Amino acid sequence: MAELAKIKRISIPKEKRVICVSDIHGELDLFKTLLDNTGFCDDDILVLLGDLYTKGSQCREAFKFCVELSEKPNVHILRGNADWGGDDFLSERENRWLDDLPDIIDSEEFTFVHSGLNSNKLDEHKAATCEKYDNFMETAPVFDKWVVVGHWPVAMYCHNIPNSNPIVNKEKRIIAIDGGNVLKTDGQLNAFIIRDGRFSHVSADSLPIYKIAKAQEESGGSLSVTWLDRFVEVTEERGQLCYVKHLQTSEILVVPKSQIWADRNNGKTCICDMATNYHLPCTVGDTVSLVEAFPDRIYAKKDGVSGWIRI
């Protein structure tokens, strides 16, 4: 029989500020920068939504830091699908710490879970569903209280303009906060902040800063390729870039050659990151996060939104 989800129930005073972070993925320096940017202190409540330490550049250090944080009474940590332990650097005691993490944290107005829920009946949920529920927001039911989740990078819900900022779905009462840190070339680490019924966020990434020398107007924005619709046909190669036809819409996109690969399962050509026809609006002197540079253009991120800029 599948393991039932472990539920931790907490009380959150309305005057408290709640800071939610998901999918740190072993990027400790970035996580510390994010906490500094939020001004996190002992008066706040910090909720970490899982996928704490794997896949990044500082796995061991990030794990130890999260364990230390968990000793604070104002810090609550969930287990994600990548937090199952068994790593060579983990002791038996540290593996037990992972095993004891809850799958759901529930409060008066908010439920926190790594990836998603099937229904409002928390006691019936399986741990595996809570930890790995792909494409949750587009398939989930309507919830009685706000459900805050990570796991699925929010850009994967953006079919027109790539955006890594948290998404607040008022209709379903879902808040998705995973900015795609480590997993996406233009990803970021988000801190979603709740206070007195108001929502805000702070973000951080490790990308270099680029200063804009030539203004351009916004254009495109009709297609952003996501993981679920990533199949393309290469029509032309030009240096580091390729022209591809998106198979679901037949739209032509310019994408980096480095981002094209073959899906071994079905033999189709795939593209995901940096696959959009959106061009960012910018003025001279603007600063952006540089994702990748090419002879006549850059792919960049401005205020969490990604797209092309001509140079």
CSV table of N, CA and C in Angstrom, one decimal, residues 79-143:
chain,number,residue,atom,x,y,z
A,79,ARG,N,9.2,17.8,2.4
A,79,ARG,CA,10.1,16.9,1.5
A,79,ARG,C,9.6,17.0,0.1
A,80,GLY,N,10.5,17.2,-0.9
A,80,GLY,CA,10.2,17.1,-2.3
A,80,GLY,C,10.5,15.8,-2.9
A,81,ASN,N,10.3,15.7,-4.2
A,81,ASN,CA,10.5,14.4,-4.9
A,81,ASN,C,12.0,14.1,-5.0
A,82,ALA,N,12.9,15.1,-4.8
A,82,ALA,CA,14.3,14.9,-4.9
A,82,ALA,C,15.0,14.8,-3.5
A,83,ASP,N,14.2,14.7,-2.5
A,83,ASP,CA,14.7,14.7,-1.1
A,83,ASP,C,14.5,13.3,-0.4
A,84,TRP,N,14.8,12.3,-1.2
A,84,TRP,CA,14.6,11.0,-0.6
A,84,TRP,C,15.8,10.4,0.0
A,85,GLY,N,16.9,11.1,0.0
A,85,GLY,CA,18.1,10.7,0.7
A,85,GLY,C,18.9,9.6,-0.1
A,86,GLY,N,19.8,8.9,0.7
A,86,GLY,CA,20.6,7.8,0.1
A,86,GLY,C,21.8,8.3,-0.5
A,87,ASP,N,22.1,9.6,-0.5
A,87,ASP,CA,23.3,10.2,-1.1
A,87,ASP,C,24.5,9.8,-0.3
A,88,ASP,N,25.6,9.7,-0.9
A,88,ASP,CA,26.9,9.2,-0.3
A,88,ASP,C,27.3,10.1,0.9
A,89,PHE,N,27.0,11.4,0.8
A,89,PHE,CA,27.5,12.3,1.9
A,89,PHE,C,26.6,12.4,3.1
A,90,LEU,N,25.4,11.7,3.0
A,90,LEU,CA,24.5,11.8,4.1
A,90,LEU,C,24.7,10.7,5.1
A,91,SER,N,24.7,11.0,6.4
A,91,SER,CA,24.8,10.1,7.5
A,91,SER,C,23.4,9.4,7.7
A,92,GLU,N,23.4,8.3,8.5
A,92,GLU,CA,22.2,7.7,8.8
A,92,GLU,C,21.2,8.6,9.5
A,93,ARG,N,21.8,9.5,10.4
A,93,ARG,CA,21.0,10.5,11.1
A,93,ARG,C,20.4,11.5,10.1
A,94,GLU,N,21.1,11.9,9.2
A,94,GLU,CA,20.6,12.9,8.2
A,94,GLU,C,19.6,12.3,7.3
A,95,ASN,N,19.7,11.0,6.9
A,95,ASN,CA,18.7,10.3,6.2
A,95,ASN,C,17.4,10.2,7.0
A,96,ARG,N,17.5,10.0,8.3
A,96,ARG,CA,16.3,9.9,9.1
A,96,ARG,C,15.6,11.3,9.2
A,97,TRP,N,16.5,12.4,9.2
A,97,TRP,CA,15.9,13.7,9.2
A,97,TRP,C,15.0,13.9,7.9
A,98,LEU,N,15.5,13.5,6.8
A,98,LEU,CA,14.8,13.6,5.5
A,98,LEU,C,13.5,12.8,5.6
A,99,ASP,N,13.6,11.5,6.1
A,99,ASP,CA,12.4,10.7,6.2
A,99,ASP,C,11.3,11.3,7.1
A,100,ASP,N,11.7,12.1,8.1
A,100,ASP,CA,10.8,12.6,9.0
A,100,ASP,C,10.1,13.9,8.5
A,101,LEU,N,10.6,14.4,7.4
A,101,LEU,CA,10.0,15.7,6.9
A,101,LEU,C,8.5,15.4,6.5
A,102,PRO,N,7.6,16.4,6.7
A,102,PRO,CA,6.3,16.2,6.3
A,102,PRO,C,6.1,16.4,4.8
A,103,ASP,N,5.0,15.9,4.2
A,103,ASP,CA,4.7,16.0,2.8
A,103,ASP,C,3.7,17.2,2.6
A,104,ILE,N,3.0,17.6,3.7
A,104,ILE,CA,2.0,18.7,3.6
A,104,ILE,C,2.2,19.5,4.9
A,105,ILE,N,2.2,20.8,4.7
A,105,ILE,CA,2.1,21.7,5.9
A,105,ILE,C,0.8,22.5,5.7
A,106,ASP,N,-0.1,22.4,6.7
A,106,ASP,CA,-1.4,23.0,6.6
A,106,ASP,C,-1.6,24.0,7.7
A,107,SER,N,-2.1,25.2,7.3
A,107,SER,CA,-2.4,26.2,8.3
A,107,SER,C,-3.9,26.7,8.1
A,108,GLU,N,-4.2,27.8,8.8
A,108,GLU,CA,-5.6,28.2,8.7
A,108,GLU,C,-6.1,28.6,7.3
A,109,GLU,N,-5.2,29.3,6.6
A,109,GLU,CA,-5.6,29.8,5.2
A,109,GLU,C,-4.8,29.3,4.1
A,110,PHE,N,-3.7,28.6,4.4
A,110,PHE,CA,-2.8,28.1,3.4
A,110,PHE,C,-2.4,26.7,3.6
A,111,THR,N,-2.3,25.9,2.5
A,111,THR,CA,-1.7,24.6,2.5
A,111,THR,C,-0.5,24.6,1.7
A,112,PHE,N,0.6,24.1,2.2
A,112,PHE,CA,1.9,24.1,1.5
A,112,PHE,C,2.3,22.7,1.1
A,113,VAL,N,2.6,22.4,-0.1
A,113,VAL,CA,3.0,21.1,-0.6
A,113,VAL,C,4.0,21.2,-1.7
A,114,HIS,N,4.8,20.2,-1.9
A,114,HIS,CA,5.9,20.4,-2.9
A,114,HIS,C,5.3,20.5,-4.3
A,115,SER,N,4.5,19.6,-4.7
A,115,SER,CA,4.1,19.6,-6.1
A,115,SER,C,2.6,19.7,-6.4
A,116,GLY,N,1.7,19.2,-5.5
A,116,GLY,CA,0.3,19.3,-5.7
A,116,GLY,C,-0.6,18.4,-4.9
A,117,LEU,N,-1.9,18.6,-5.0
A,117,LEU,CA,-2.9,17.8,-4.3
A,117,LEU,C,-4.0,17.4,-5.2
A,118,ASN,N,-4.6,16.3,-5.0
A,118,ASN,CA,-5.7,15.8,-5.8
A,118,ASN,C,-7.1,16.4,-5.4
A,119,SER,N,-7.2,16.7,-4.1
A,119,SER,CA,-8.5,17.2,-3.6
A,119,SER,C,-8.2,18.0,-2.3
A,120,ASN,N,-9.3,18.4,-1.7
A,120,ASN,CA,-9.3,19.1,-0.4
A,120,ASN,C,-9.1,18.2,0.8
A,121,LYS,N,-9.3,16.9,0.6
A,121,LYS,CA,-9.2,15.9,1.7
A,121,LYS,C,-7.8,15.5,1.9
A,122,LEU,N,-7.1,16.3,2.7
A,122,LEU,CA,-5.7,16.1,2.9
A,122,LEU,C,-5.3,14.8,3.5
A,123,ASP,N,-6.1,14.2,4.4
A,123,ASP,CA,-5.8,13.0,5.1
A,123,ASP,C,-5.8,11.8,4.1
A,124,GLU,N,-6.3,11.9,2.9
A,124,GLU,CA,-6.4,10.8,2.0
A,124,GLU,C,-5.3,10.8,1.0
A,125,HIS,N,-4.4,11.8,1.1
A,125,HIS,CA,-3.4,11.9,0.0
A,125,HIS,C,-2.2,11.0,0.3
A,126,LYS,N,-1.6,10.5,-0.8
A,126,LYS,CA,-0.4,9.7,-0.8
A,126,LYS,C,0.8,10.6,-0.9
A,127,ALA,N,1.9,10.2,-0.2
A,127,ALA,CA,3.1,11.0,-0.2
A,127,ALA,C,3.6,11.2,-1.6
A,128,ALA,N,3.6,10.2,-2.5
A,128,ALA,CA,4.1,10.3,-3.8
A,128,ALA,C,3.4,11.3,-4.7
A,129,THR,N,2.1,11.5,-4.5
A,129,THR,CA,1.4,12.5,-5.2
A,129,THR,C,1.8,13.9,-4.8
A,130,CYS,N,2.0,14.1,-3.5
A,130,CYS,CA,2.3,15.4,-2.9
A,130,CYS,C,3.7,15.8,-3.4
A,131,GLU,N,4.6,14.8,-3.6
A,131,GLU,CA,6.0,15.1,-4.0
A,131,GLU,C,6.2,15.2,-5.5
A,132,LYS,N,5.4,14.6,-6.3
A,132,LYS,CA,5.6,14.7,-7.8
A,132,LYS,C,4.2,14.7,-8.5
A,133,TYR,N,3.7,15.9,-8.7
A,133,TYR,CA,2.5,16.1,-9.4
A,133,TYR,C,2.8,17.1,-10.6
A,134,ASP,N,3.2,16.6,-11.7
A,134,ASP,CA,3.6,17.4,-12.8
A,134,ASP,C,2.4,18.2,-13.4
A,135,ASN,N,2.6,19.4,-13.9
A,135,ASN,CA,1.6,20.2,-14.6
A,135,ASN,C,0.4,20.4,-13.6
A,136,PHE,N,0.6,20.6,-12.4
A,136,PHE,CA,-0.4,20.6,-11.4
A,136,PHE,C,-1.5,21.7,-11.6
A,137,MET,N,-1.1,22.9,-11.9
A,137,MET,CA,-2.1,24.0,-11.9
A,137,MET,C,-3.1,23.8,-13.0
A,138,GLU,N,-2.6,23.2,-14.2
A,138,GLU,CA,-3.5,23.1,-15.3
A,138,GLU,C,-4.5,21.9,-15.2
A,139,THR,N,-4.3,21.0,-14.2
A,139,THR,CA,-5.1,19.8,-14.1
A,139,THR,C,-5.8,19.7,-12.7
A,140,ALA,N,-5.5,20.6,-11.8
A,140,ALA,CA,-6.0,20.5,-10.4
A,140,ALA,C,-7.4,21.0,-10.3
A,141,PRO,N,-8.1,20.5,-9.2
A,141,PRO,CA,-9.4,21.0,-8.9
A,141,PRO,C,-9.3,22.4,-8.2
A,142,VAL,N,-10.5,22.9,-7.9
A,142,VAL,CA,-10.6,24.2,-7.1
A,142,VAL,C,-10.4,23.9,-5.6
A,143,PHE,N,-9.6,24.7,-4.9
A,143,PHE,CA,-9.4,24.4,-3.5
A,143,PHE,C,-10.1,25.3,-2.6
